PDB file of C-alpha atoms in Angstrom:
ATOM      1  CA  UNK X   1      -0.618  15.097 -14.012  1.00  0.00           C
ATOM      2  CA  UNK X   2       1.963  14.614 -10.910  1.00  0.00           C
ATOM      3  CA  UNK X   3      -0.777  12.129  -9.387  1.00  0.00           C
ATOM      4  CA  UNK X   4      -0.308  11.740  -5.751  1.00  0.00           C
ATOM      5  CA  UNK X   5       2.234  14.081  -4.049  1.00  0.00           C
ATOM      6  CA  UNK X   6       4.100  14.154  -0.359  1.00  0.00           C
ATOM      7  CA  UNK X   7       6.214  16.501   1.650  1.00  0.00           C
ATOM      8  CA  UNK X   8       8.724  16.227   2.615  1.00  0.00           C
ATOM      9  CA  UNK X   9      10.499  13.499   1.754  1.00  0.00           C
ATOM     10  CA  UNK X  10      13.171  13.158   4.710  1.00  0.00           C
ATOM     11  CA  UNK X  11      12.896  14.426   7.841  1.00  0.00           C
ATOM     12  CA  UNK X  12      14.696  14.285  11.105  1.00  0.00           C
ATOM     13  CA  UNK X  13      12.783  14.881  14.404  1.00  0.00           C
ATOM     14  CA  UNK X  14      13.896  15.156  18.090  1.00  0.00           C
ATOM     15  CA  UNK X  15      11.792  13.680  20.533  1.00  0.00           C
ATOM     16  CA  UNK X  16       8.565  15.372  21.506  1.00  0.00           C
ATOM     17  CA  UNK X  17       8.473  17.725  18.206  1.00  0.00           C
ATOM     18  CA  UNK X  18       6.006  18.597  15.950  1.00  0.00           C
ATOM     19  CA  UNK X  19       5.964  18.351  12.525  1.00  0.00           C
ATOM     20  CA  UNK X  20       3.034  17.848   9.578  1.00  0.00           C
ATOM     21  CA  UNK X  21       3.125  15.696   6.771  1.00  0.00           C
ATOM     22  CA  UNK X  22       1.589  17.147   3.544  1.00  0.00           C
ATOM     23  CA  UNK X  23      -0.522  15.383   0.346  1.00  0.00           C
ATOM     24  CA  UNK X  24      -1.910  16.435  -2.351  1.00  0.00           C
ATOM     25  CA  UNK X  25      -3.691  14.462  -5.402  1.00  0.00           C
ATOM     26  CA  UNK X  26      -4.520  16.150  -8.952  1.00  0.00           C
ATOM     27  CA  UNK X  27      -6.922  13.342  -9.685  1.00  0.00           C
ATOM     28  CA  UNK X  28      -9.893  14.785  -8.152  1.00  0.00           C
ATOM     29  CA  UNK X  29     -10.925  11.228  -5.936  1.00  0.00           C
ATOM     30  CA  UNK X  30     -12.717  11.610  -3.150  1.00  0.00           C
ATOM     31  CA  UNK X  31     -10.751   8.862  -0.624  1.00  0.00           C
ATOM     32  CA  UNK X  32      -7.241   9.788   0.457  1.00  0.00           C
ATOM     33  CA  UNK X  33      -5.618   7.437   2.722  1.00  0.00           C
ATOM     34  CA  UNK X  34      -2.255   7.770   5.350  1.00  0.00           C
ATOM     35  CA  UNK X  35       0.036   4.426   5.849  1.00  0.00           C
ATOM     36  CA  UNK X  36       2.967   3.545   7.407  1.00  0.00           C
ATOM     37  CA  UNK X  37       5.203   1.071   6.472  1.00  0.00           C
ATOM     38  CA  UNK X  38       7.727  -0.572   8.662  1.00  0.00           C
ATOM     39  CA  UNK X  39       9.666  -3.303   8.268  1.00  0.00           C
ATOM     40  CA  UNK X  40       7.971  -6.708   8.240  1.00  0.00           C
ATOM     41  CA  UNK X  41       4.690  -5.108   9.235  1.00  0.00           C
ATOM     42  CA  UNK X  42       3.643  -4.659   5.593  1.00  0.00           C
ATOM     43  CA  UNK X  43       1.545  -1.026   5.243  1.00  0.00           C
ATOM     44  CA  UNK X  44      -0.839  -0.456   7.941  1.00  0.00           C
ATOM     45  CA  UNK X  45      -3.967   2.212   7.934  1.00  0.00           C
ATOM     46  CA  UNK X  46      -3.263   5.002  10.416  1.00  0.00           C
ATOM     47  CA  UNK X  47      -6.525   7.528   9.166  1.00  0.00           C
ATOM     48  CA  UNK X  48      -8.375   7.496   6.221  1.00  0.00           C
ATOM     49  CA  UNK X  49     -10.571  10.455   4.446  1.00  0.00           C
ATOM     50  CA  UNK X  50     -13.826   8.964   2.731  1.00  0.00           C
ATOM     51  CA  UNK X  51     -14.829  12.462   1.386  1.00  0.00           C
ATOM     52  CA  UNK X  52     -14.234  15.578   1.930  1.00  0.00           C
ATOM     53  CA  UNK X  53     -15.057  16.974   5.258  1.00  0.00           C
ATOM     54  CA  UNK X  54     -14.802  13.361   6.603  1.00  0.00           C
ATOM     55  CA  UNK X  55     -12.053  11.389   8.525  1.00  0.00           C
ATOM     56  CA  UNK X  56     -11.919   8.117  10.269  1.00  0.00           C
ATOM     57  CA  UNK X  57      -9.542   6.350  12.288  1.00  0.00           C
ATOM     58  CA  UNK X  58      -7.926   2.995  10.667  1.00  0.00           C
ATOM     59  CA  UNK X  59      -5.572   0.427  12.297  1.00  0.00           C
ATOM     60  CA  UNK X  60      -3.155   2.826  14.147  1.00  0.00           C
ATOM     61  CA  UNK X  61      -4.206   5.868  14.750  1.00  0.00           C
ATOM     62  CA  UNK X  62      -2.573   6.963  18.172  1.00  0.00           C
ATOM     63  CA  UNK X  63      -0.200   9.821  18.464  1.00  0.00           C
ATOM     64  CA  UNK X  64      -1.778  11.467  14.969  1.00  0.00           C
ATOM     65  CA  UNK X  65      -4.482  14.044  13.667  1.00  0.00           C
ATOM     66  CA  UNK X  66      -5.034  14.509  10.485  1.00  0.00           C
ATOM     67  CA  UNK X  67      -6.827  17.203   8.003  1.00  0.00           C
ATOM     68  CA  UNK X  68      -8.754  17.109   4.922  1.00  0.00           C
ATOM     69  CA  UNK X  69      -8.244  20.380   4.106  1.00  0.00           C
ATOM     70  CA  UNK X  70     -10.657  20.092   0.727  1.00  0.00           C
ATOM     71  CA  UNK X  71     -10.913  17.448  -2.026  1.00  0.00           C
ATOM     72  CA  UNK X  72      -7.197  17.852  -2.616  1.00  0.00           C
ATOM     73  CA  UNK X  73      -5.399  17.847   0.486  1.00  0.00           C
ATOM     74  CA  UNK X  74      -4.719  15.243   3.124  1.00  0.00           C
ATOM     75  CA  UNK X  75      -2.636  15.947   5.952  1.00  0.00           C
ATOM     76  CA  UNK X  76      -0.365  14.056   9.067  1.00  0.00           C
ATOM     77  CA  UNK X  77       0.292  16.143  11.728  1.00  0.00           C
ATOM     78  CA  UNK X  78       2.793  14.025  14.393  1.00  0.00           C
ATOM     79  CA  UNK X  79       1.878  16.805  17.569  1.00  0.00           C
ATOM     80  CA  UNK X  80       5.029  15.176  20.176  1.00  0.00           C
ATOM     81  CA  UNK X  81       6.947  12.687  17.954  1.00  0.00           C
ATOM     82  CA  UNK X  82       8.203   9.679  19.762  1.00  0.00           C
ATOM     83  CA  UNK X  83      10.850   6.867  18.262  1.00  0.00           C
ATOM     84  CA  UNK X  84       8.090   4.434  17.913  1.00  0.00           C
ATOM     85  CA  UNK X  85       6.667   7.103  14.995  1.00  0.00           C
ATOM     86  CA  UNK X  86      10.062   6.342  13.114  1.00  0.00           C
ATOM     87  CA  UNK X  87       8.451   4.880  10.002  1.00  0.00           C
ATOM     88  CA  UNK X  88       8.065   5.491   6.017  1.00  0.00           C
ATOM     89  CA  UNK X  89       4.867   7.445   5.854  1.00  0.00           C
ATOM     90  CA  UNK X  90       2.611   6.812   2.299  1.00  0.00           C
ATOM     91  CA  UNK X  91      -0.405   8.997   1.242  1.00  0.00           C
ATOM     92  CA  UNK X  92      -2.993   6.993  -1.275  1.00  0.00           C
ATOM     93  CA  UNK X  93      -6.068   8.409  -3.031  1.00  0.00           C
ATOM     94  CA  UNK X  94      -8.636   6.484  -4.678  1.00  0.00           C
ATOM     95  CA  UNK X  95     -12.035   7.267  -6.555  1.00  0.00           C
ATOM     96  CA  UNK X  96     -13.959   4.204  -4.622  1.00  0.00           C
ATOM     97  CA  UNK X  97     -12.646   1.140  -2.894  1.00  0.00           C
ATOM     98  CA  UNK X  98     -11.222  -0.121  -5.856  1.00  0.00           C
ATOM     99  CA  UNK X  99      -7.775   0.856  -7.009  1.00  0.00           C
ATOM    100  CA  UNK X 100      -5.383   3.095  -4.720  1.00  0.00           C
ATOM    101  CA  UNK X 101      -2.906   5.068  -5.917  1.00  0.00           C
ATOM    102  CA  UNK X 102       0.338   5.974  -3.649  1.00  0.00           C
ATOM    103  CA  UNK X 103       2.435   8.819  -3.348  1.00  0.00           C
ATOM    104  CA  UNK X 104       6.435   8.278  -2.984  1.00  0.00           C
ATOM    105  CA  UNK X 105       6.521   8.548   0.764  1.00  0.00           C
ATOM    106  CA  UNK X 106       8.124  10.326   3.748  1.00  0.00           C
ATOM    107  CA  UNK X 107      10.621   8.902   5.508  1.00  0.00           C
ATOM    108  CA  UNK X 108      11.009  10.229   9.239  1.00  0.00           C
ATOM    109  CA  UNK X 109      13.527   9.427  11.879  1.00  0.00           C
ATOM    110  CA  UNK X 110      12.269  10.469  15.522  1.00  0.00           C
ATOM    111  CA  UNK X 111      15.776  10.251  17.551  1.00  0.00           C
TER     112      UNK X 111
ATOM    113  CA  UNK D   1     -11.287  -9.798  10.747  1.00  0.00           C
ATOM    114  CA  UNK D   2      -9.869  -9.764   6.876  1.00  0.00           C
ATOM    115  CA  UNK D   3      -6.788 -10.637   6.211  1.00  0.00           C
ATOM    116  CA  UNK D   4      -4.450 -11.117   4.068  1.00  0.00           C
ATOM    117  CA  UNK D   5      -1.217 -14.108   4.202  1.00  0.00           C
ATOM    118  CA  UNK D   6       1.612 -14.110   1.789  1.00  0.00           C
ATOM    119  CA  UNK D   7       4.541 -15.966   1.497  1.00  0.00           C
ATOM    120  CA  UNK D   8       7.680 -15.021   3.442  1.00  0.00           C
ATOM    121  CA  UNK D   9      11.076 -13.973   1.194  1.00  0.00           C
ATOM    122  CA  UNK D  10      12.892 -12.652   0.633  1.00  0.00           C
ATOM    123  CA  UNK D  11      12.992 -15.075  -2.641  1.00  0.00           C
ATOM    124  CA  UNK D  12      15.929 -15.090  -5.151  1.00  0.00           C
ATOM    125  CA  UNK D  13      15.411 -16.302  -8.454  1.00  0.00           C
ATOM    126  CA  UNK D  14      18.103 -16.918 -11.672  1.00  0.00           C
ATOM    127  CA  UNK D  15      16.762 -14.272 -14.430  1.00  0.00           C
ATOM    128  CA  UNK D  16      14.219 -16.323 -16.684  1.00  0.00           C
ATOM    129  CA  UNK D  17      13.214 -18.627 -13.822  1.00  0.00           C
ATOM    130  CA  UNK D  18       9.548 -18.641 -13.350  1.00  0.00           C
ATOM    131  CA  UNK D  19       8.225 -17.171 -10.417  1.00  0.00           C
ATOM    132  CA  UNK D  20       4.942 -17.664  -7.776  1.00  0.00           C
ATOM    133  CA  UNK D  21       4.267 -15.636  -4.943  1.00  0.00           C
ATOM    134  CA  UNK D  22       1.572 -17.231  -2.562  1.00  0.00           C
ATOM    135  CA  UNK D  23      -1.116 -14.990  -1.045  1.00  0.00           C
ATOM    136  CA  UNK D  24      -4.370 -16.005   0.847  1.00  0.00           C
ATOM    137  CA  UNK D  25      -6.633 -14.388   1.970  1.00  0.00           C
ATOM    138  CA  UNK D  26      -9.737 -14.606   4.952  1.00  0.00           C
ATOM    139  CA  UNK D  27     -12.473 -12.298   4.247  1.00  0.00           C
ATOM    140  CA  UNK D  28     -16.382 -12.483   5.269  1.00  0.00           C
ATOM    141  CA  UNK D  29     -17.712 -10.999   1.808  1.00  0.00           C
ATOM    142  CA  UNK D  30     -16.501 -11.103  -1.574  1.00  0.00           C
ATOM    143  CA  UNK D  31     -13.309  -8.707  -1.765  1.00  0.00           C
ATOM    144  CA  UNK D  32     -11.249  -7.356  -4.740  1.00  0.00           C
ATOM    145  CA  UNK D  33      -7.968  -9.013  -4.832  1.00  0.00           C
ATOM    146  CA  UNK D  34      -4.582  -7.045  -5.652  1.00  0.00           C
ATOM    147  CA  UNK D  35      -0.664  -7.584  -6.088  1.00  0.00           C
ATOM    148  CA  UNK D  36       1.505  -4.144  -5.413  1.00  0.00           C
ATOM    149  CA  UNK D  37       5.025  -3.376  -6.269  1.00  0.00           C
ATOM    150  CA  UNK D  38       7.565  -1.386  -4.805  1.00  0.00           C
ATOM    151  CA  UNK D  39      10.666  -1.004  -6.239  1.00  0.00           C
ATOM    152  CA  UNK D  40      13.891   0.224  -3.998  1.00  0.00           C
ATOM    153  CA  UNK D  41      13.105   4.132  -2.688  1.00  0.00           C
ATOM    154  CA  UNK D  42       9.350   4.246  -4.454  1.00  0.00           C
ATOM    155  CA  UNK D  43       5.797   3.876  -3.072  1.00  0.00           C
ATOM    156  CA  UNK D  44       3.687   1.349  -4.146  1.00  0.00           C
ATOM    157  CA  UNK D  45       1.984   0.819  -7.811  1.00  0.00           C
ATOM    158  CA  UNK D  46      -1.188  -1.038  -8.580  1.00  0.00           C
ATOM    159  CA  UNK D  47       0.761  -4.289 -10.460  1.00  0.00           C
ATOM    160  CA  UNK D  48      -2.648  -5.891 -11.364  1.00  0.00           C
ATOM    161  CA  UNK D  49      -6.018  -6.719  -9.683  1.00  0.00           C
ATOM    162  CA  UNK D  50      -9.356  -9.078  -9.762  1.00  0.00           C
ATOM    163  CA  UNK D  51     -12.691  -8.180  -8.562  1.00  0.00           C
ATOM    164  CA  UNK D  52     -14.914 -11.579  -8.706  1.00  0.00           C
ATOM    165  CA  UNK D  53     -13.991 -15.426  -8.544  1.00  0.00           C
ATOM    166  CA  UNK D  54     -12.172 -16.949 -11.483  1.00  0.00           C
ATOM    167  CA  UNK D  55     -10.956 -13.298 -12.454  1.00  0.00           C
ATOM    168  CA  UNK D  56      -7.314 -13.047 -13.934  1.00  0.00           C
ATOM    169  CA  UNK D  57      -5.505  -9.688 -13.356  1.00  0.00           C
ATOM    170  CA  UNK D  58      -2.311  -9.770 -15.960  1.00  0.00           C
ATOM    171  CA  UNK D  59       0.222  -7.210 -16.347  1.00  0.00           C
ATOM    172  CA  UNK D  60       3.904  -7.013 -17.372  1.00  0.00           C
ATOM    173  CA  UNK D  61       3.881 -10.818 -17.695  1.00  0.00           C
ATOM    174  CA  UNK D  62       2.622 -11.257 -14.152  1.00  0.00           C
ATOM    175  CA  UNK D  63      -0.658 -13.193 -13.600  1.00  0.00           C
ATOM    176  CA  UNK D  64      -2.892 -13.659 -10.620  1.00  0.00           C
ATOM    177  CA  UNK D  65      -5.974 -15.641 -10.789  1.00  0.00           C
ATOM    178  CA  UNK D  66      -8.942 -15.205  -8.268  1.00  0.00           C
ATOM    179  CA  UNK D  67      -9.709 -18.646  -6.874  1.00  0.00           C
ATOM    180  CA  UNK D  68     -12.768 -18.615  -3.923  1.00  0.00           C
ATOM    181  CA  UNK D  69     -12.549 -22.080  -3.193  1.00  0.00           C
ATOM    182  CA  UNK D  70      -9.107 -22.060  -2.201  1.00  0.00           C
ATOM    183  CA  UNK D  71      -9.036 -18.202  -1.031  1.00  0.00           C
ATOM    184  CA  UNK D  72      -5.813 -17.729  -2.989  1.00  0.00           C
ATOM    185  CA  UNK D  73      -4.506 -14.895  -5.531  1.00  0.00           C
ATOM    186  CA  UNK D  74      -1.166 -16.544  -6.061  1.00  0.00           C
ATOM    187  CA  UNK D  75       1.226 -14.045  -7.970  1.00  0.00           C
ATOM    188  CA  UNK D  76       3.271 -16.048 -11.213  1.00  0.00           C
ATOM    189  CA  UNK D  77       5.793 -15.206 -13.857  1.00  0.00           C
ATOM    190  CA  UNK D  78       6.848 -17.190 -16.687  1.00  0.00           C
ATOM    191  CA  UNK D  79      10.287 -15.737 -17.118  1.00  0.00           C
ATOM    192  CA  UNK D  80      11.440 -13.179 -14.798  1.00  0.00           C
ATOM    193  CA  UNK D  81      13.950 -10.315 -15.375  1.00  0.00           C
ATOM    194  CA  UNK D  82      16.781  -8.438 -13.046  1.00  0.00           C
ATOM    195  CA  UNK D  83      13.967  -5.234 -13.338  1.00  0.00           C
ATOM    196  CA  UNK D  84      11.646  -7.378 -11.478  1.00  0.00           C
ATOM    197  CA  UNK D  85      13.436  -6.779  -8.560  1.00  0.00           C
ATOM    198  CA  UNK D  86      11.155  -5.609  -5.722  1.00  0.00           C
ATOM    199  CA  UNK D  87       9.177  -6.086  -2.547  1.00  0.00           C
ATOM    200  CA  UNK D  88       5.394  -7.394  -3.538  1.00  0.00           C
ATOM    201  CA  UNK D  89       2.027  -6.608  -1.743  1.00  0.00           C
ATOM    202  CA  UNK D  90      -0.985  -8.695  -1.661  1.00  0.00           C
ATOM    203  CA  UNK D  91      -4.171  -6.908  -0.604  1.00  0.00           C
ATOM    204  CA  UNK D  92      -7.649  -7.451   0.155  1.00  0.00           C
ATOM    205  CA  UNK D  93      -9.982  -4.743  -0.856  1.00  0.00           C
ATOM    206  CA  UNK D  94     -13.177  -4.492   1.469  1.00  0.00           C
ATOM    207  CA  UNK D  95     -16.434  -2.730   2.355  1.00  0.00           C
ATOM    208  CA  UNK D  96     -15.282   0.402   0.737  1.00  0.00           C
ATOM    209  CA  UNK D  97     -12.583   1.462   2.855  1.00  0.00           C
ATOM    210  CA  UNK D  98      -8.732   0.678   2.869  1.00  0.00           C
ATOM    211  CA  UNK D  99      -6.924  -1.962   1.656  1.00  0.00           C
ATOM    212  CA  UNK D 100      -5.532  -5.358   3.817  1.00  0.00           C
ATOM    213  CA  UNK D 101      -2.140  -5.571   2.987  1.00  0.00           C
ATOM    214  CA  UNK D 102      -0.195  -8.574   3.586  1.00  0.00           C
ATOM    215  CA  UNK D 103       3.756  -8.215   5.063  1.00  0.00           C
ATOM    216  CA  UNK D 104       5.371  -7.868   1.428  1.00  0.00           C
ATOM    217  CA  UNK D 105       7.827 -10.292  -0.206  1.00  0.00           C
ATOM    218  CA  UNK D 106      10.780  -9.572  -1.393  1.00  0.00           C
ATOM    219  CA  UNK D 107      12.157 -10.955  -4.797  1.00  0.00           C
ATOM    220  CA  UNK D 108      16.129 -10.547  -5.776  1.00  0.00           C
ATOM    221  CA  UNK D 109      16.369 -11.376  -9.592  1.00  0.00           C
ATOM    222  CA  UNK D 110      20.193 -12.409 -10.372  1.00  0.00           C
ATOM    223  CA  UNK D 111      21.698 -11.871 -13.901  1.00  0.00           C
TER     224      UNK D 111
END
């Protein structure tokens, strides 16, 4: 039971690249959740997935998409990365609005 | 909005000191309360969590009681250990969707 998965876990961007962060959970909830962490900012909400099929924007969302792909898959996609998207990126599932569960994180660098 | 306030750190305590990490919180409704921890290169796991007024969340020796008339889910340790060593997250959980973090404190333990 891995729990709440994330790749990668480093990456390096130039400016105005593409890239797309991956998650996966094995615990078959039906909320999956992207944050991103920087320093003295605590986590903040960029999209959330209530269900499958379903997204919603949270706190930040500009500058992302994002894909529910099916009950198991959440993904980030950064389409023209900018240095302001330099962050540590965490993926959280949850059954209901009670406990989330994070993955390890991504940590990206936009130069 | 909701919100969530917690104390600034970063704190340093002696190993075996006793520790309390303040956390308030604004909220129209009647939240769930958590603490998170993330230790150094992790994400974040669920530390312990209330879901009514005069609940107590325990775990690992940490405490938090659930106190509506002050809007407060202060974090305490009797005796803290070098392992305890980490940044902690108060959150507010609401209406069904993500959680309110507050900016994370950090705690130094010294042998």
């Amino acid at each position: 039971n891995a729990g709440v998965t994330q790749t990668p876990k480093f990456q390096v961007l130039k400016t105005g690249q593409s890239m797309t962060l991956q998650c996966a959970q094995d615990m078959n909830h039906n909320s999956m959740y992207w944050y991103r962490q920087d320093p003295g900012m605590g986590l903040r909400l960029i999209y959330y997935s209530a269900s499958e099929g379903t997204t919603d924007k949270g706190e930040v969302p500009n500058g992302y998409n994002v894909s529910r792909l099916n009950k198991r898959e959440f993904s980030l996609r950064l389409e023209s990365a900018a240095p302001s998207q330099t962050s540590v990126y965490f993926c959280a599932s949850s059954e209901s609005s009670e406990t989330q569960y994070f993955g390890p994180g991504t940590r990206l660098l936009v130069l | 909005g909701d919100s969530v306030t917690q104390m600034e750190g970063p704190v340093t305590l002696s190993e075996e000191a006793f520790l309390t990490i303040n956390c308030t919180y604004t909220a129209t409704g009647y939240p769930s309360l958590f603490w998170y921890v993330q230790y150094p290169g992790e994400g974040l796991q669920l530390l312990l969590k209330a879901t009514k007024a005069d609940d107590k969340g325990s775990n690992k020796g940490f405490e938090a009681t659930y106190r509506k008339e002050t809007t407060s889910f202060h974090l305490e340790k009797g005796s803290v250990q070098v392992s305890d060593s980490a940044v902690y997250f108060c959150a507010l959980g609401d209406s069904g969707y993500a959680l309110n973090f507050g900016k994370g404190t950090s705690l130094l333990v010294t042998p």
